PDB file of C-alpha atoms and ligand atoms in Angstrom:
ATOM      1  CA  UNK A   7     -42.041 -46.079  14.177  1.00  0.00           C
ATOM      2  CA  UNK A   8     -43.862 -46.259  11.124  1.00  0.00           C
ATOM      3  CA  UNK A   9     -45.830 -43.187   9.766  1.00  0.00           C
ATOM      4  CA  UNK A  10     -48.937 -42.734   7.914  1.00  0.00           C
ATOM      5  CA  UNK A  11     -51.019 -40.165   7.633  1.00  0.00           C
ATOM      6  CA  UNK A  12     -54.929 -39.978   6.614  1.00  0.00           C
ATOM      7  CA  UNK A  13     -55.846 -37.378   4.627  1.00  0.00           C
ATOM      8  CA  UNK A  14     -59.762 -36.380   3.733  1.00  0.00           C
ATOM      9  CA  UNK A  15     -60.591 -34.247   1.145  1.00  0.00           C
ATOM     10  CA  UNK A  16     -63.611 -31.513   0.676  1.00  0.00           C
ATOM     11  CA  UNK A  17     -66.666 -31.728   3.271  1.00  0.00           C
ATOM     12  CA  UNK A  18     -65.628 -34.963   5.098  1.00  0.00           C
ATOM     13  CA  UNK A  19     -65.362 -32.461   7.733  1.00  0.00           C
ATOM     14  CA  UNK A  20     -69.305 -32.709   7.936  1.00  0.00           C
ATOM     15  CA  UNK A  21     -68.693 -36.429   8.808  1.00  0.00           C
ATOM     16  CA  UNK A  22     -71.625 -37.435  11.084  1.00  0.00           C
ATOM     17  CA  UNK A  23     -74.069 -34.701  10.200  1.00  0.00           C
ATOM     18  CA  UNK A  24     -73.653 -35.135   6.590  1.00  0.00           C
ATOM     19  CA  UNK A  25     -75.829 -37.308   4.185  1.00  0.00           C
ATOM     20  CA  UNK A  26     -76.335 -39.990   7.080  1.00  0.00           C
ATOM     21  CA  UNK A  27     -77.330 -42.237   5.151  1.00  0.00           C
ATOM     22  CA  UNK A  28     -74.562 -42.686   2.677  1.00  0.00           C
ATOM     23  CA  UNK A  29     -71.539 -41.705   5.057  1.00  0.00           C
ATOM     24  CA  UNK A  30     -73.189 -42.754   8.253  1.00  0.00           C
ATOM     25  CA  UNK A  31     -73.637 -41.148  11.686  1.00  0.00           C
ATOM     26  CA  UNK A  32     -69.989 -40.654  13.206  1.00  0.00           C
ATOM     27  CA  UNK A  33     -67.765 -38.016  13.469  1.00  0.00           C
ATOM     28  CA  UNK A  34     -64.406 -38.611  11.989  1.00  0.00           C
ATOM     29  CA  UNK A  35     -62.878 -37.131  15.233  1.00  0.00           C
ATOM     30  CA  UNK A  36     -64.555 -40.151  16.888  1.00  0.00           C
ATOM     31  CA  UNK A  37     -63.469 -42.763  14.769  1.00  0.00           C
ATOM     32  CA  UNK A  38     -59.765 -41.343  14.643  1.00  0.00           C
ATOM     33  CA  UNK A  39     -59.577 -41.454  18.432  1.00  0.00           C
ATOM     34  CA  UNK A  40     -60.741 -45.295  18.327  1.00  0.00           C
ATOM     35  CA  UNK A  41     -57.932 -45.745  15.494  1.00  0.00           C
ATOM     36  CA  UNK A  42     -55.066 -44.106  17.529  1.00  0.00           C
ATOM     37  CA  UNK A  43     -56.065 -46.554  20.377  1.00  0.00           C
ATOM     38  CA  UNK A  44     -55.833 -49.690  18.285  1.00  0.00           C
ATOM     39  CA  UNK A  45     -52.696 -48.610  16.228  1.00  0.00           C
ATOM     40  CA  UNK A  46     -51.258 -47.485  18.849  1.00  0.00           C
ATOM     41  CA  UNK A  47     -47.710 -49.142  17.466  1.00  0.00           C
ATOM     42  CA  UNK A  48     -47.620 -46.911  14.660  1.00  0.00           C
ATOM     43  CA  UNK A  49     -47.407 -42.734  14.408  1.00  0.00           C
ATOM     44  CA  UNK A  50     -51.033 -42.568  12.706  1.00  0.00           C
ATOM     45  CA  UNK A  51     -51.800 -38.618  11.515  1.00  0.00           C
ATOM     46  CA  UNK A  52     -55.116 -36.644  10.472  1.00  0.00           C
ATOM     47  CA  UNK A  53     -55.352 -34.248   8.367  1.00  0.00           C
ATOM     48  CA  UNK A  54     -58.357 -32.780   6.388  1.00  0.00           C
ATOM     49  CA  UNK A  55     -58.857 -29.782   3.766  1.00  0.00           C
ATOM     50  CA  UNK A  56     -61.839 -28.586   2.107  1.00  0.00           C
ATOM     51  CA  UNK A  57     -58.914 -27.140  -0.265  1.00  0.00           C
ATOM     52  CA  UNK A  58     -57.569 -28.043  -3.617  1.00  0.00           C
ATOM     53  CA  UNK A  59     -54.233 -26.754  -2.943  1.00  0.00           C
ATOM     54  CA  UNK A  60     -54.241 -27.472   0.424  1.00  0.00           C
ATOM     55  CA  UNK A  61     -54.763 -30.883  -0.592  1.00  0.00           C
ATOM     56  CA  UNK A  62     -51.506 -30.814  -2.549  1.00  0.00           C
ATOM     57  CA  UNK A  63     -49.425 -29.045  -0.230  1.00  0.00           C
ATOM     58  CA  UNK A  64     -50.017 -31.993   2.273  1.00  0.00           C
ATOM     59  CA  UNK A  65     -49.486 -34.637  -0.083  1.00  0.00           C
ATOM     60  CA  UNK A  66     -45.901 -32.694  -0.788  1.00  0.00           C
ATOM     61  CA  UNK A  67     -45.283 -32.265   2.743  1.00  0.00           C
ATOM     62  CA  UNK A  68     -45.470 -35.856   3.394  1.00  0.00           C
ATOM     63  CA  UNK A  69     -44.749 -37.571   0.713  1.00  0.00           C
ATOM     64  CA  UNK A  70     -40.866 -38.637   0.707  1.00  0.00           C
ATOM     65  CA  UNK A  71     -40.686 -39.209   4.295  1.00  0.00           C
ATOM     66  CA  UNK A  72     -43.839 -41.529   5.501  1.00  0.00           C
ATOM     67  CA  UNK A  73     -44.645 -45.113   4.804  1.00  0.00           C
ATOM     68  CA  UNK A  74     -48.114 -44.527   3.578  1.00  0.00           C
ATOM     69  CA  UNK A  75     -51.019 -42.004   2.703  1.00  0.00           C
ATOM     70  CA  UNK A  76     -54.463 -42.862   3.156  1.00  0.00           C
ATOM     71  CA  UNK A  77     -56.376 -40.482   0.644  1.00  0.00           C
ATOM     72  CA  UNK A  78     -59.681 -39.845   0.210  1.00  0.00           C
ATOM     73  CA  UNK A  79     -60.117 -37.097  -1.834  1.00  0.00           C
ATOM     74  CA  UNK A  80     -64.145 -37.104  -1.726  1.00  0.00           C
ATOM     75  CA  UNK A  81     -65.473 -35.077  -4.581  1.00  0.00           C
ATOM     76  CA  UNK A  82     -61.638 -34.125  -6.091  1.00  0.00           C
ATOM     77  CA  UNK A  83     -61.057 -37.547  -7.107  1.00  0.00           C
ATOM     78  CA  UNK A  84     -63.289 -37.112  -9.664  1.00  0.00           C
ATOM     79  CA  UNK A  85     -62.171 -33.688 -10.920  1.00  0.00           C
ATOM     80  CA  UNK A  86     -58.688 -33.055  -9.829  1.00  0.00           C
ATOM     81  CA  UNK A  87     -55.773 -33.413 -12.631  1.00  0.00           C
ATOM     82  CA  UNK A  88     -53.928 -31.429  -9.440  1.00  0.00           C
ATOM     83  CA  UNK A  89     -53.877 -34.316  -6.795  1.00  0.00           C
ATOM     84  CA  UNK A  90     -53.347 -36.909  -9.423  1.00  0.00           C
ATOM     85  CA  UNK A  91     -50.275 -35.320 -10.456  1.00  0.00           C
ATOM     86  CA  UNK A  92     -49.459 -35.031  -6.910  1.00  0.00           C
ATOM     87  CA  UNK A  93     -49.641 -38.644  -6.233  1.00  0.00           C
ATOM     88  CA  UNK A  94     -47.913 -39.260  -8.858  1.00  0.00           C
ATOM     89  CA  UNK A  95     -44.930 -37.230  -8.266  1.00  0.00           C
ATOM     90  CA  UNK A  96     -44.729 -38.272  -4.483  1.00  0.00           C
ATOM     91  CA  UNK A  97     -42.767 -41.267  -3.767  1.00  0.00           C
ATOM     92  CA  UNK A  98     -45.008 -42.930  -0.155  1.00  0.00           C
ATOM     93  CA  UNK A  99     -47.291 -44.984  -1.469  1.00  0.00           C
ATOM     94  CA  UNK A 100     -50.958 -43.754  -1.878  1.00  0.00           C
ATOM     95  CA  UNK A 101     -54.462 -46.095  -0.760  1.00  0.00           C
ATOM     96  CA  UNK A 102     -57.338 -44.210  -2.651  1.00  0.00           C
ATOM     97  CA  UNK A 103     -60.413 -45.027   0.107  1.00  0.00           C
ATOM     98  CA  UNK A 104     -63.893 -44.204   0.090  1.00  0.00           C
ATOM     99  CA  UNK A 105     -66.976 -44.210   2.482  1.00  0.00           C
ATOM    100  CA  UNK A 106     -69.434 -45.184   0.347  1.00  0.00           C
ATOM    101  CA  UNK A 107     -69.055 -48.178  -3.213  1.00  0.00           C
ATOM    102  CA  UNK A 108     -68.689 -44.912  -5.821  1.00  0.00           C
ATOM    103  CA  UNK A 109     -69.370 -47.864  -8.530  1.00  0.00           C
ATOM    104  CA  UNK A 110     -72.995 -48.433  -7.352  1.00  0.00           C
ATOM    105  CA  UNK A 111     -73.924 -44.205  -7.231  1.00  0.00           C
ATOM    106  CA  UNK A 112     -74.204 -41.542 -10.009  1.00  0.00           C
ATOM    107  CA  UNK A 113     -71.333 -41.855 -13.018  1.00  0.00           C
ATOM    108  CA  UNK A 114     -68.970 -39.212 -12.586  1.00  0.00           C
ATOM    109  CA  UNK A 115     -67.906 -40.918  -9.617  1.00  0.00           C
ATOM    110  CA  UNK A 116     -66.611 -43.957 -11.120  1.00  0.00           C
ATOM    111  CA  UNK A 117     -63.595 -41.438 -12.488  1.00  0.00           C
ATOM    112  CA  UNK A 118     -60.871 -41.245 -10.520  1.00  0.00           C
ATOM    113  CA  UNK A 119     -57.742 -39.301 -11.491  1.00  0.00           C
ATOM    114  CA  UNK A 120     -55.996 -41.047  -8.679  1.00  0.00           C
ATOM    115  CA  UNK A 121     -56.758 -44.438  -8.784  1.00  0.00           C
ATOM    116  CA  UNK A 122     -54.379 -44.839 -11.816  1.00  0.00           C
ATOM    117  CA  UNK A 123     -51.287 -44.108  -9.628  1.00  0.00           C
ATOM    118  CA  UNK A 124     -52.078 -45.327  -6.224  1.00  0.00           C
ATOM    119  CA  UNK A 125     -51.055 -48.669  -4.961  1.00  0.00           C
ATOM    120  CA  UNK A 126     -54.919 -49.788  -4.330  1.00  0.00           C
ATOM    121  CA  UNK A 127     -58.293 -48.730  -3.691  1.00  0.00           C
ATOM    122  CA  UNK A 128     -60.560 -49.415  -1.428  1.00  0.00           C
ATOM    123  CA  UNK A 129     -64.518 -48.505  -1.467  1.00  0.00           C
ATOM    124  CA  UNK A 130     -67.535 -48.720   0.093  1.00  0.00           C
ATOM    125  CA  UNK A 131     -66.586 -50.815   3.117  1.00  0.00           C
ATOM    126  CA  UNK A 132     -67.791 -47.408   5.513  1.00  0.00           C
ATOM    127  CA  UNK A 133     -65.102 -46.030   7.757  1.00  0.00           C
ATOM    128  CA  UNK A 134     -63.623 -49.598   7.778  1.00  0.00           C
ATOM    129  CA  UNK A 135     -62.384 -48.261   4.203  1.00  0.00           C
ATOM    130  CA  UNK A 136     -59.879 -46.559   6.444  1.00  0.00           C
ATOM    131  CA  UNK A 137     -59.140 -49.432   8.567  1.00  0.00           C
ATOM    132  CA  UNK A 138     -58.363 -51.864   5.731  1.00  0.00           C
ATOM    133  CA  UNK A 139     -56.267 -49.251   3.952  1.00  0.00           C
ATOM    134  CA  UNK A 140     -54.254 -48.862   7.469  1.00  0.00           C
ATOM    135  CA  UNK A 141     -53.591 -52.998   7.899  1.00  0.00           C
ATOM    136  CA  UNK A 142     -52.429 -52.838   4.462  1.00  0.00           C
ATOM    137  CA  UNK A 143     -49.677 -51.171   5.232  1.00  0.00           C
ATOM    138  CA  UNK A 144     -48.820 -52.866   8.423  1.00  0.00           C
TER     139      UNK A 144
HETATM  140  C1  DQA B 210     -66.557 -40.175  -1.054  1.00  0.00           C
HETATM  141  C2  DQA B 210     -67.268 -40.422  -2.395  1.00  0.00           C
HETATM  142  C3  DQA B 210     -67.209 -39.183  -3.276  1.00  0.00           C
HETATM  143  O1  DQA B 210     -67.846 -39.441  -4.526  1.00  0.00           O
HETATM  144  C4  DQA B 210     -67.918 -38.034  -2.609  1.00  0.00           C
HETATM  145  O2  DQA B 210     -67.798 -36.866  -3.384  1.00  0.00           O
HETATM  146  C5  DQA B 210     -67.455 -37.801  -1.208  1.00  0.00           C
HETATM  147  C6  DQA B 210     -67.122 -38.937  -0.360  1.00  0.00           C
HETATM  148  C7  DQA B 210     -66.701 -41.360  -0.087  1.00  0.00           C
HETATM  149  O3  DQA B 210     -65.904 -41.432   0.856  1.00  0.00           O
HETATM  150  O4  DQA B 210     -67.607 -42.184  -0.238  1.00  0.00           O
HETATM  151  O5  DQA B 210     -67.441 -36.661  -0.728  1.00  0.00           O
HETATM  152  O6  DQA B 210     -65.178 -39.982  -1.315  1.00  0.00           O
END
């Protein structure tokens, strides 16, 4: 069975409740439940850390024995030399997703630090983001 694993970076807990308008009005609990449904083929994980090194640890944990990560790394993608050099040093393939097109809001989110060493990236498609990153690897 193939394994991937979704991870979510800093205040993506707040999914739902948070900014509404940019990230829209569902949980990701919900939304994970409706993906374990459909995907129901593959082992599909969760995981989500409002910490740097937490971050990290995860992306070691995983990353020479599943097919795929699905990474969004909210505001660390712009800041983090850490997971960068993380996904680089892993050998599973990383998707860099995000909620909302960071090219059409405020600059410093058009950096990424992980975009240069993951496979692709996919942005401002909502929680589809997820979806598309998740048939990419099927
Ligand atoms: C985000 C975009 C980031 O710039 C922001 O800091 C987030 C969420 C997104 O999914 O749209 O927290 O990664």
């Amino acid at each position: 069975m193939k394994k991937l694993i979704i991870i979510n970076g800093p205040n993506l807990n707040l999914l739902g409740k948070r900014e509404p308008e940019i990230y829209g009005a569902n949980s990701f609990e919900d939304f994970f439940k409706v993906l374990k449904e459909k995907y129901d083929k593959i082992q599909l994980e969760y995981y989500q850390s409002n910490i740097e090194g937490e971050l990290i640890d995860k992306l070691h944990e995983v990353g020479f024995n599943y097919e795929g990560i699905i990474l969004n790394a909210a505001a660390y993608t712009h800041t983090s030399v850490g997971i960068g050099d993380a996904v680089k040093g892993i050998e599973t393939p990383v998707i860099e997703v995000h909620i909302s097109n960071v090219h059409s809001r405020e600059e410093f989110r058009h950096i990424s630090y992980i975009a240069p060493n993951a496979k692709g990236v996919i942005t401002g498609f909502g929680l589809q983001s997820y979806e598309l990153a998740i048939q990419s690897f099927l």
